[in-house]
Tab-separated table of C-alpha atoms in Angstrom:
chain	number	residue	atom	x	y	z
A	1	MET	CA	-5.336	-2.323	-18.431
A	2	ALA	CA	-4.751	-4.932	-15.736
A	3	ARG	CA	-5.039	-8.506	-17.021
A	4	LYS	CA	-6.398	-11.655	-15.501
A	5	THR	CA	-3.761	-14.262	-14.761
A	6	SER	CA	-3.921	-18.022	-15.073
A	7	LEU	CA	-3.885	-18.414	-11.277
A	8	SER	CA	-6.751	-16.397	-9.833
A	9	GLY	CA	-5.874	-14.056	-7.000
A	10	PHE	CA	-2.162	-13.848	-7.805
A	11	PRO	CA	-1.784	-10.755	-10.032
A	12	GLU	CA	1.125	-10.254	-12.422
A	13	TRP	CA	1.865	-7.033	-14.243
A	14	LEU	CA	3.115	-6.283	-17.742
A	15	PRO	CA	6.286	-4.142	-17.771
A	16	GLU	CA	4.342	-0.897	-18.313
A	17	GLU	CA	1.920	-1.853	-15.519
A	18	ARG	CA	4.801	-2.651	-13.218
A	19	LEU	CA	6.139	0.868	-13.846
A	20	VAL	CA	2.927	2.260	-12.357
A	21	GLU	CA	3.266	0.003	-9.314
A	22	LEU	CA	6.923	0.976	-8.858
A	23	HIS	CA	5.952	4.653	-9.070
A	24	VAL	CA	3.412	4.170	-6.274
A	25	LEU	CA	5.984	2.359	-4.119
A	26	ASP	CA	8.647	5.001	-4.811
A	27	VAL	CA	6.328	7.872	-3.890
A	28	LEU	CA	5.260	6.155	-0.681
A	29	ARG	CA	8.842	5.287	0.264
A	30	GLU	CA	10.107	8.812	-0.401
A	31	THR	CA	7.260	10.396	1.565
A	32	PHE	CA	7.634	8.048	4.514
A	33	GLU	CA	11.353	8.772	4.674
A	34	LEU	CA	10.668	12.519	4.500
A	35	HIS	CA	8.696	12.048	7.711
A	36	GLY	CA	11.505	10.134	9.415
A	37	PHE	CA	10.350	6.526	9.061
A	38	SER	CA	12.985	3.788	8.742
A	39	SER	CA	12.583	0.767	6.497
A	40	ILE	CA	12.478	-2.793	7.795
A	41	GLU	CA	11.485	-6.154	6.338
A	42	THR	CA	10.198	-9.109	8.312
A	43	ARG	CA	10.178	-12.776	7.345
A	44	ALA	CA	7.318	-14.093	5.204
A	45	VAL	CA	6.331	-16.795	7.716
A	46	GLU	CA	5.178	-16.738	11.335
A	47	THR	CA	3.886	-19.474	13.579
A	48	VAL	CA	0.164	-20.165	13.371
A	49	GLY	CA	-0.150	-19.470	17.085
A	50	HIS	CA	1.307	-15.990	16.692
A	51	LEU	CA	-0.770	-15.108	13.629
A	52	LEU	CA	-4.058	-16.161	15.220
A	53	ARG	CA	-3.588	-14.326	18.501
A	54	LYS	CA	-5.712	-11.426	17.293
A	55	GLY	CA	-8.558	-11.267	14.802
A	56	GLU	CA	-10.850	-13.899	13.319
A	57	ILE	CA	-9.051	-14.721	10.104
A	58	ASP	CA	-8.072	-18.372	10.596
A	59	LYS	CA	-9.885	-19.425	7.413
A	60	GLU	CA	-7.733	-17.013	5.394
A	61	VAL	CA	-4.291	-18.092	6.629
A	62	TYR	CA	-2.067	-20.138	4.308
A	63	ALA	CA	-0.152	-22.823	6.187
A	64	VAL	CA	3.371	-23.693	5.005
A	65	SER	CA	4.684	-27.257	4.849
A	66	ARG	CA	7.014	-29.422	2.773
A	67	LEU	CA	5.495	-31.599	0.072
A	68	GLN	CA	7.200	-34.596	1.666
A	69	GLU	CA	7.188	-34.215	5.415
A	70	ASP	CA	9.900	-36.016	7.327
A	71	GLU	CA	8.107	-37.556	10.293
A	72	ASP	CA	11.381	-38.172	12.117
A	73	ALA	CA	12.308	-34.502	11.811
A	74	GLY	CA	9.447	-33.531	14.085
A	75	SER	CA	7.745	-31.061	11.736
A	76	PRO	CA	5.936	-28.304	13.653
A	77	LYS	CA	2.234	-28.901	14.206
A	78	GLY	CA	-0.642	-26.977	15.693
A	79	GLU	CA	0.265	-23.507	16.940
A	80	ASP	CA	3.936	-24.090	16.067
A	81	GLN	CA	3.186	-24.767	12.396
A	82	LEU	CA	4.454	-22.138	9.986
A	83	ALA	CA	2.101	-19.956	7.946
A	84	LEU	CA	2.399	-17.015	5.563
A	85	HIS	CA	1.678	-13.667	7.188
A	86	PHE	CA	-1.721	-12.120	6.335
A	87	ASP	CA	-0.700	-8.561	7.200
A	88	LEU	CA	2.440	-6.688	8.257
A	89	THR	CA	1.281	-5.437	11.669
A	90	VAL	CA	1.277	-8.773	13.507
A	91	PRO	CA	4.811	-9.680	12.291
A	92	PHE	CA	5.943	-6.167	13.148
A	93	ALA	CA	4.702	-6.564	16.717
A	94	ARG	CA	6.777	-9.725	17.069
A	95	TYR	CA	9.777	-7.920	15.524
A	96	VAL	CA	9.498	-5.096	18.069
A	97	VAL	CA	9.398	-7.479	21.030
A	98	GLU	CA	12.370	-9.502	19.799
A	99	ASN	CA	14.491	-6.460	18.928
A	100	SER	CA	13.387	-4.006	21.614
A	101	GLY	CA	16.882	-3.830	23.073
A	102	TYR	CA	18.250	-2.534	19.782
A	103	LEU	CA	15.503	-0.028	18.911
A	104	THR	CA	15.091	3.607	19.922
A	105	PHE	CA	11.554	4.427	21.015
A	106	PRO	CA	9.226	5.793	19.813
A	107	PHE	CA	10.238	3.613	16.879
A	108	ARG	CA	9.083	4.815	13.447
A	109	ARG	CA	9.090	2.202	10.691
A	110	TYR	CA	7.774	1.676	7.203
A	111	GLN	CA	7.526	-1.705	5.513
A	112	MET	CA	6.627	-2.736	1.955
A	113	GLN	CA	6.130	-6.448	1.386
A	114	LYS	CA	3.942	-9.168	-0.044
A	115	VAL	CA	1.238	-10.671	2.158
A	116	TRP	CA	-1.102	-13.607	1.596
A	117	ARG	CA	-4.770	-14.230	2.397
A	118	GLY	CA	-6.985	-17.075	1.238
A	119	GLU	CA	-9.836	-14.817	0.163
A	120	ARG	CA	-12.260	-15.159	-2.724
A	121	PRO	CA	-10.518	-13.234	-5.541
A	122	GLN	CA	-12.283	-10.189	-6.972
A	123	GLU	CA	-11.272	-6.677	-7.947
A	124	GLY	CA	-9.625	-5.162	-4.909
A	125	ARG	CA	-9.101	-8.544	-3.206
A	126	ALA	CA	-6.208	-10.792	-4.131
A	127	ARG	CA	-4.631	-13.797	-2.456
A	128	GLU	CA	-1.119	-12.414	-2.883
A	129	PHE	CA	-0.733	-8.670	-2.664
A	130	THR	CA	1.610	-5.880	-1.617
A	131	GLN	CA	1.070	-3.650	1.398
A	132	ALA	CA	2.943	-0.517	2.448
A	133	ASP	CA	2.747	0.157	6.196
A	134	ILE	CA	3.837	2.916	8.549
A	135	ASP	CA	3.766	2.525	12.334
A	136	VAL	CA	5.014	4.315	15.410
A	137	VAL	CA	5.528	2.161	18.502
A	138	GLY	CA	6.328	3.288	22.031
A	139	ASP	CA	7.917	1.591	25.034
A	140	GLY	CA	5.167	1.294	27.655
A	141	THR	CA	3.342	4.414	26.484
A	142	LEU	CA	2.797	6.248	23.214
A	143	PRO	CA	1.570	9.862	23.136
A	144	PHE	CA	-1.829	10.216	21.499
A	145	ARG	CA	-0.502	12.909	19.149
A	146	TYR	CA	0.928	10.126	16.975
A	147	ASP	CA	-2.650	9.186	16.061
A	148	VAL	CA	-2.882	12.652	14.516
A	149	GLU	CA	0.560	12.555	12.922
A	150	LEU	CA	0.019	9.186	11.225
A	151	ALA	CA	-3.150	10.484	9.577
A	152	LEU	CA	-1.280	13.545	8.270
A	153	VAL	CA	1.666	11.501	6.995
A	154	MET	CA	-0.636	9.228	5.022
A	155	ILE	CA	-2.623	12.161	3.629
A	156	ASP	CA	0.667	13.645	2.426
A	157	ALA	CA	1.707	10.339	0.823
A	158	LEU	CA	-1.595	9.658	-0.953
A	159	SER	CA	-1.827	13.275	-2.147
A	160	ARG	CA	1.393	12.771	-4.130
A	161	LEU	CA	-0.054	9.849	-6.125
A	162	PRO	CA	-1.843	10.142	-9.501
A	163	ILE	CA	-5.212	9.079	-8.075
A	164	PRO	CA	-8.645	10.711	-7.680
A	165	PRO	CA	-9.520	12.670	-4.531
A	166	PHE	CA	-9.739	10.522	-1.418
A	167	THR	CA	-11.353	10.706	2.010
A	168	LEU	CA	-9.711	9.495	5.218
A	169	ARG	CA	-12.535	8.269	7.440
A	170	ILE	CA	-11.750	8.094	11.150
A	171	ASN	CA	-13.501	6.597	14.172
A	172	ASN	CA	-12.523	5.504	17.676
A	173	ARG	CA	-13.282	2.058	19.074
A	174	LYS	CA	-13.442	3.408	22.625
A	175	LEU	CA	-16.242	5.677	21.496
A	176	ALA	CA	-18.119	2.805	19.886
A	177	GLU	CA	-17.527	0.296	22.691
A	178	GLY	CA	-18.482	2.827	25.355
A	179	PHE	CA	-21.680	3.640	23.495
A	180	TYR	CA	-22.630	-0.015	23.138
A	181	ARG	CA	-21.909	-0.578	26.802
A	182	GLY	CA	-24.017	2.434	27.653
A	183	ILE	CA	-27.044	0.975	25.840
A	184	GLY	CA	-26.542	-2.443	27.403
A	185	LEU	CA	-24.742	-4.359	24.647
A	186	THR	CA	-21.847	-6.133	26.372
A	187	ASP	CA	-20.327	-7.963	23.380
A	188	ALA	CA	-18.705	-4.873	21.867
A	189	ASP	CA	-16.460	-6.890	19.539
A	190	GLY	CA	-19.497	-8.720	18.173
A	191	VAL	CA	-21.326	-5.457	17.533
A	192	LEU	CA	-18.269	-3.970	15.841
A	193	ARG	CA	-17.889	-6.976	13.557
A	194	ASN	CA	-21.486	-6.578	12.424
A	195	ILE	CA	-21.271	-2.786	12.045
A	196	ASP	CA	-18.164	-3.375	9.936
A	197	LYS	CA	-20.429	-5.129	7.396
A	198	LEU	CA	-22.782	-2.162	7.097
A	199	GLU	CA	-21.702	-1.026	3.632
A	200	LYS	CA	-21.730	-4.595	2.312
A	201	ILE	CA	-25.098	-5.862	3.561
A	202	GLY	CA	-27.031	-2.739	4.578
A	203	PRO	CA	-28.610	-1.565	7.863
A	204	GLU	CA	-31.575	-3.957	7.869
A	205	LYS	CA	-29.422	-7.087	7.751
A	206	VAL	CA	-26.999	-5.637	10.286
A	207	ALA	CA	-29.915	-4.948	12.665
A	208	GLU	CA	-31.181	-8.483	12.105
A	209	ALA	CA	-27.747	-9.923	12.901
A	210	LEU	CA	-27.472	-7.824	16.060
A	211	ARG	CA	-30.811	-9.165	17.256
A	212	GLU	CA	-30.267	-12.801	16.303
A	213	GLU	CA	-26.555	-13.213	17.075
A	214	LEU	CA	-26.107	-10.884	20.037
A	215	GLY	CA	-29.582	-10.753	21.541
A	216	ALA	CA	-29.986	-7.019	20.978
A	217	THR	CA	-33.426	-5.523	21.333
A	218	ALA	CA	-34.909	-3.577	18.447
A	219	GLU	CA	-34.186	-0.339	20.351
A	220	GLN	CA	-30.544	-1.302	20.972
A	221	ALA	CA	-30.013	-2.259	17.327
A	222	ALA	CA	-31.583	1.019	16.206
A	223	ALA	CA	-29.338	3.004	18.563
A	224	ALA	CA	-26.190	1.224	17.304
A	225	LEU	CA	-27.180	1.994	13.706
A	226	GLU	CA	-27.986	5.619	14.569
A	227	LEU	CA	-24.504	6.024	15.999
A	228	ALA	CA	-23.009	4.469	12.845
A	229	SER	CA	-24.919	6.951	10.655
A	230	ILE	CA	-23.055	9.982	12.062
A	231	ARG	CA	-20.557	11.562	9.642
A	232	THR	CA	-19.040	15.035	9.900
A	233	ASP	CA	-16.018	16.797	8.418
A	234	ASP	CA	-15.364	18.602	11.707
A	235	THR	CA	-15.834	17.978	15.427
A	236	SER	CA	-19.603	18.546	15.358
A	237	PHE	CA	-20.032	14.777	15.689
A	238	VAL	CA	-19.471	15.255	19.435
A	239	GLU	CA	-22.767	17.119	19.845
A	240	GLN	CA	-24.573	14.591	17.655
A	241	VAL	CA	-23.382	11.704	19.818
A	242	ARG	CA	-24.255	13.561	23.020
A	243	ALA	CA	-27.756	14.149	21.637
A	244	LEU	CA	-28.325	10.375	21.618
A	245	GLY	CA	-28.428	10.522	25.418
A	246	VAL	CA	-25.951	7.724	26.200
A	247	THR	CA	-23.399	8.156	29.003
A	248	ASP	CA	-20.280	6.108	29.692
A	249	GLU	CA	-16.708	6.911	30.740
A	250	LEU	CA	-15.165	5.002	27.827
A	251	LEU	CA	-17.502	6.815	25.431
A	252	ASP	CA	-16.299	10.147	26.837
A	253	GLU	CA	-12.656	9.124	26.390
A	254	GLY	CA	-13.247	8.010	22.796
A	255	LEU	CA	-15.114	11.219	21.937
A	256	ALA	CA	-12.235	13.349	23.248
A	257	GLU	CA	-9.617	11.345	21.330
A	258	LEU	CA	-11.556	11.384	18.069
A	259	ALA	CA	-12.225	15.106	18.393
A	260	GLU	CA	-8.479	15.718	18.768
A	261	VAL	CA	-7.583	13.689	15.682
A	262	VAL	CA	-10.351	15.041	13.445
A	263	GLY	CA	-9.950	18.628	14.651
A	264	GLU	CA	-6.222	18.804	13.914
A	265	ALA	CA	-6.272	16.702	10.745
A	266	SER	CA	-9.181	18.612	9.202
A	267	ARG	CA	-7.438	21.906	9.977
A	268	ARG	CA	-4.205	20.805	8.272
A	269	ALA	CA	-5.816	18.830	5.440
A	270	PRO	CA	-9.255	20.378	4.838
A	271	GLY	CA	-11.616	18.300	2.737
A	272	LYS	CA	-9.667	15.072	3.217
A	273	VAL	CA	-10.813	13.932	6.670
A	274	VAL	CA	-14.231	12.807	7.900
A	275	ALA	CA	-15.351	11.535	11.289
A	276	ASP	CA	-17.277	8.409	10.288
A	277	LEU	CA	-18.751	6.532	13.221
A	278	SER	CA	-19.525	3.462	11.110
A	279	ILE	CA	-15.837	2.576	10.785
A	280	ALA	CA	-15.043	-0.440	12.947
A	281	ARG	CA	-12.176	-2.446	11.386
A	282	GLY	CA	-12.520	-6.226	11.641
A	283	LEU	CA	-9.283	-7.105	13.447
A	284	ASP	CA	-9.604	-7.323	17.199
A	285	TYR	CA	-6.222	-5.815	18.073
A	286	TYR	CA	-7.343	-2.222	17.480
A	287	THR	CA	-8.116	-0.402	20.740
A	288	GLY	CA	-8.666	3.277	19.892
A	289	THR	CA	-8.419	5.326	16.717
A	290	VAL	CA	-9.312	3.438	13.528
A	291	TYR	CA	-8.887	4.660	9.964
A	292	GLU	CA	-10.202	3.761	6.523
A	293	THR	CA	-9.582	5.574	3.244
A	294	VAL	CA	-11.747	5.537	0.122
A	295	LEU	CA	-11.327	7.016	-3.346
A	296	VAL	CA	-14.104	9.482	-4.115
A	297	GLY	CA	-16.301	7.950	-6.811
A	298	HIS	CA	-14.808	4.497	-6.172
A	299	GLU	CA	-16.202	3.802	-2.714
A	300	HIS	CA	-17.403	0.324	-3.711
A	301	LEU	CA	-13.753	-0.667	-4.139
A	302	GLY	CA	-13.400	-0.574	-0.375
A	303	SER	CA	-10.646	0.959	1.716
A	304	ILE	CA	-7.299	1.580	0.007
A	305	CYS	CA	-5.606	2.502	3.284
A	306	SER	CA	-6.598	1.494	6.789
A	307	GLY	CA	-5.266	0.918	10.278
A	308	GLY	CA	-5.511	2.135	13.832
A	309	ARG	CA	-4.178	2.251	17.381
A	310	TYR	CA	-3.235	-0.952	19.218
A	311	GLU	CA	-2.198	-1.014	22.885
A	312	SER	CA	-1.124	-4.585	23.589
A	313	LEU	CA	-0.446	-6.352	20.278
A	314	ALA	CA	3.291	-6.128	20.980
A	315	SER	CA	3.830	-7.444	24.487
A	316	THR	CA	6.238	-9.565	26.509
A	317	GLY	CA	3.655	-10.134	29.219
A	318	LYS	CA	5.436	-7.756	31.576
A	319	LYS	CA	5.913	-4.907	29.143
A	320	THR	CA	3.777	-3.621	26.278
A	321	TYR	CA	4.705	-1.621	23.211
A	322	PRO	CA	1.623	0.363	22.132
A	323	GLY	CA	1.505	1.553	18.561
A	324	VAL	CA	-0.514	3.186	15.826
A	325	GLY	CA	-0.223	2.430	12.144
A	326	LEU	CA	-1.695	2.700	8.679
A	327	SER	CA	-1.416	0.313	5.747
A	328	VAL	CA	-1.831	1.075	2.047
A	329	GLY	CA	-3.248	-1.757	-0.035
A	330	VAL	CA	-0.824	-1.169	-2.897
A	331	THR	CA	-2.102	-3.981	-5.108
A	332	ARG	CA	-5.740	-2.964	-4.622
A	333	LEU	CA	-4.889	0.633	-5.459
A	334	VAL	CA	-2.721	-0.189	-8.479
A	335	THR	CA	-5.319	-2.606	-9.853
A	336	ARG	CA	-7.903	0.180	-9.848
A	337	MET	CA	-5.432	2.696	-11.297
A	338	LEU	CA	-4.753	0.330	-14.200
A	339	SER	CA	-8.309	-0.855	-14.821
A	340	GLN	CA	-9.617	2.728	-14.857
A	341	GLY	CA	-6.642	4.235	-16.709
A	342	MET	CA	-5.918	6.672	-13.888
A	343	ALA	CA	-2.198	6.863	-14.667
A	344	VAL	CA	0.073	5.924	-17.551
A	345	PRO	CA	3.863	5.728	-17.907
A	346	SER	CA	5.541	7.902	-20.529
A	347	ARG	CA	7.026	4.724	-22.064
A	348	LYS	CA	6.942	0.971	-21.550
A	349	VAL	CA	10.590	0.370	-20.722
A	350	PRO	CA	13.360	2.117	-18.769
A	351	THR	CA	15.573	2.200	-21.884
A	352	SER	CA	16.124	5.710	-23.226
A	353	VAL	CA	18.536	4.923	-26.065
A	354	LEU	CA	19.015	2.008	-28.464
A	355	VAL	CA	22.601	1.929	-29.736
A	356	SER	CA	22.403	0.593	-33.283
A	357	LEU	CA	24.894	-1.615	-35.151
A	358	VAL	CA	26.355	-0.699	-38.520
A	359	ASP	CA	27.592	-4.267	-38.986
A	360	GLU	CA	28.204	-7.303	-36.807
A	361	GLU	CA	31.804	-6.253	-36.142
A	362	SER	CA	30.644	-2.962	-34.559
A	363	TRP	CA	29.036	-4.624	-31.519
A	364	SER	CA	32.050	-4.040	-29.226
A	365	GLN	CA	32.265	-0.429	-30.364
A	366	ALA	CA	28.548	0.019	-29.656
A	367	GLN	CA	29.082	-1.380	-26.177
A	368	ASP	CA	31.740	1.305	-25.609
A	369	VAL	CA	29.170	3.972	-26.471
A	370	ALA	CA	26.575	2.339	-24.205
A	371	GLY	CA	29.092	2.211	-21.378
A	372	GLN	CA	29.763	5.943	-21.639
A	373	LEU	CA	26.034	6.712	-21.607
A	374	ARG	CA	25.312	4.426	-18.655
A	375	ALA	CA	28.180	5.965	-16.681
A	376	ARG	CA	26.172	9.196	-16.702
A	377	GLY	CA	22.897	7.564	-15.776
A	378	VAL	CA	21.416	7.168	-19.259
A	379	SER	CA	19.600	3.839	-19.621
A	380	CYS	CA	20.429	2.170	-22.920
A	381	GLU	CA	20.687	-1.148	-24.710
A	382	VAL	CA	22.646	-2.321	-27.745
A	383	SER	CA	20.918	-3.717	-30.793
A	384	ALA	CA	21.194	-7.513	-30.976
A	385	THR	CA	21.886	-7.700	-34.719
A	386	ALA	CA	23.092	-5.485	-37.517
A	387	ALA	CA	19.756	-5.475	-39.334
A	388	LYS	CA	18.899	-2.601	-41.654
A	389	PHE	CA	18.631	0.662	-39.784
A	390	GLY	CA	14.915	0.770	-40.554
A	391	LYS	CA	14.382	-2.528	-38.744
A	392	GLN	CA	16.449	-1.406	-35.778
A	393	ILE	CA	14.358	1.756	-35.539
A	394	LYS	CA	11.167	-0.307	-35.763
A	395	TYR	CA	12.415	-2.421	-32.867
A	396	ALA	CA	12.962	0.745	-30.802
A	397	GLU	CA	9.439	1.906	-31.644
A	398	ARG	CA	7.906	-1.399	-30.542
A	399	ARG	CA	9.835	-1.249	-27.277
A	400	GLY	CA	8.911	2.390	-26.704
A	401	ILE	CA	12.554	3.554	-26.785
A	402	PRO	CA	12.619	7.246	-27.775
A	403	PHE	CA	16.193	7.575	-29.133
A	404	VAL	CA	18.399	5.574	-31.526
A	405	TRP	CA	22.182	6.104	-31.587
A	406	PHE	CA	24.164	5.786	-34.836
A	407	THR	CA	27.957	5.485	-35.100
A	408	THR	CA	29.777	5.607	-38.436
A	409	ARG	CA	33.445	5.744	-39.420
A	410	GLY	CA	34.607	8.317	-41.959
A	411	GLU	CA	37.197	7.815	-44.690
A	412	ASP	CA	39.815	9.219	-42.327
A	413	GLY	CA	38.895	6.582	-39.742
A	414	ALA	CA	37.318	9.066	-37.339
A	415	LEU	CA	34.081	8.020	-35.610
A	416	ALA	CA	30.986	10.155	-36.080
A	417	HIS	CA	28.049	9.885	-33.703
A	418	GLU	CA	24.458	10.963	-34.220
A	419	VAL	CA	21.306	10.419	-32.191
A	420	LYS	CA	17.777	10.362	-33.564
A	421	ASP	CA	14.550	11.159	-31.736
A	422	ILE	CA	12.340	8.634	-33.502
A	423	ARG	CA	9.177	10.424	-32.368
A	424	SER	CA	9.994	13.690	-34.145
A	425	GLY	CA	12.492	12.369	-36.691
A	426	GLU	CA	15.095	14.926	-35.619
A	427	GLN	CA	18.679	13.593	-35.920
A	428	VAL	CA	21.651	15.558	-34.572
A	429	PRO	CA	25.384	15.027	-33.921
A	430	ALA	CA	26.122	13.778	-30.410
A	431	ASP	CA	29.109	13.085	-28.183
A	432	PRO	CA	28.734	9.855	-26.118
A	433	ALA	CA	30.821	11.439	-23.364
A	434	ALA	CA	28.491	14.437	-22.988
A	435	TRP	CA	25.070	13.855	-24.588
A	436	ALA	CA	22.013	13.294	-22.415
A	437	PRO	CA	18.333	13.110	-23.296
A	438	PRO	CA	15.953	15.826	-22.106
A	439	ALA	CA	15.139	15.434	-18.408
A	440	GLU	CA	11.616	14.187	-19.145
A	441	ASP	CA	13.057	11.361	-21.281
A	442	LEU	CA	15.810	10.246	-18.918
A	443	ARG	CA	13.525	7.670	-17.288
A	444	PRO	CA	9.842	6.717	-17.558
A	445	VAL	CA	7.483	9.162	-15.880
A	446	VAL	CA	4.083	8.103	-14.574
A	447	ARG	CA	1.451	10.774	-15.148
A	448	ALA	CA	-2.130	11.090	-14.005
A	449	VAL	CA	-4.803	10.929	-16.692
A	450	ALA	CA	-6.998	14.020	-16.555
A	451	ALA	CA	-10.376	12.290	-16.805
A	452	VAL	CA	-10.813	9.340	-14.481
A	453	GLY	CA	-13.833	7.070	-14.832
A	454	ALA	CA	-15.677	5.949	-11.744
């Protein structure tokens, strides 16, 4: 069970909880690498000017400064001031521009790092959290097929995790913007920002905001909401949009792109993809396909994985590097996994064997045994004191260590080794140069719990 920490919004895990988080990160990393993505890491800070180029999130950005500023040192101010990054896409765009001469395009990268946002803490929203991103970026152009591939890669990755069924919901901002333009709403970004609040505040308040903030008529607001109500698990959304009677070239382009993504993804991953025309994504840098992912039965948690296509986020002014990417909210996902008991580790610690001490003089000898075990990949630790064997076994039980190693010396001076499975009580002779635990006990294993509460 995830715990509350003394500093709200900055989660910390117990060792057994951290094992679940590490399992999620390992699965994502392994899957991303199977699909040919390379790992990078960017710095934690960017300039304020760079971070605020796209998206309305200035109230959420944490600025960075020294406690005692040196006025003579000319500390950066304004757009040059340093701030912690709020996502991994904006820093990645800067990384691509600065390193373009050393990268091979299309460039495929994954990135797993902490990010920071000054949000109001609640379940699923933290101020410090971990994201795991994948992106493909092109030099000048990027084939649209990557919009399809990214969806399939992420479906593969999430399907390997011990979580409930999930749905990848996909839309296209060209489709939405073209539709709004076709009904006479020129502030497409403003409409999208309000549609993005649909699940939080409901259609009536969204319609009210469209009328009051953007000057939409009742008919225009109703049409925007009707578009947002369309959801299909195949390409039949195209006919439903056409039936609304709106025409626009950008709408046509968005419909064709979304049909390609949903058609191919639903064929390869049936039951996992939905065309959801309410998906908008709040950040302004998205220009085409947009994605959100929800756990079935846990929709109120919000999206656990989201992203989209961006054409000009990475740009030198003369050259652009269009990309498409998806980001897993690892901390949001792990918090729900822990709070709902979706997955549990087979033990609390990596240690497989506790090497016991017969007496205080046997510590060096016990270290020799531990060294032989570790050389073959068996995690172990040596008992700190030569307490009674019963107490040493109790210590192993409290730590969740499955095996205890005993070494004794016979009358002839020969060493005798035995290992005990403290779960079953079975104790057998063992050779430190050859013995290994069963494969399932070599390291902690994170397993899904059969019944998951919503």
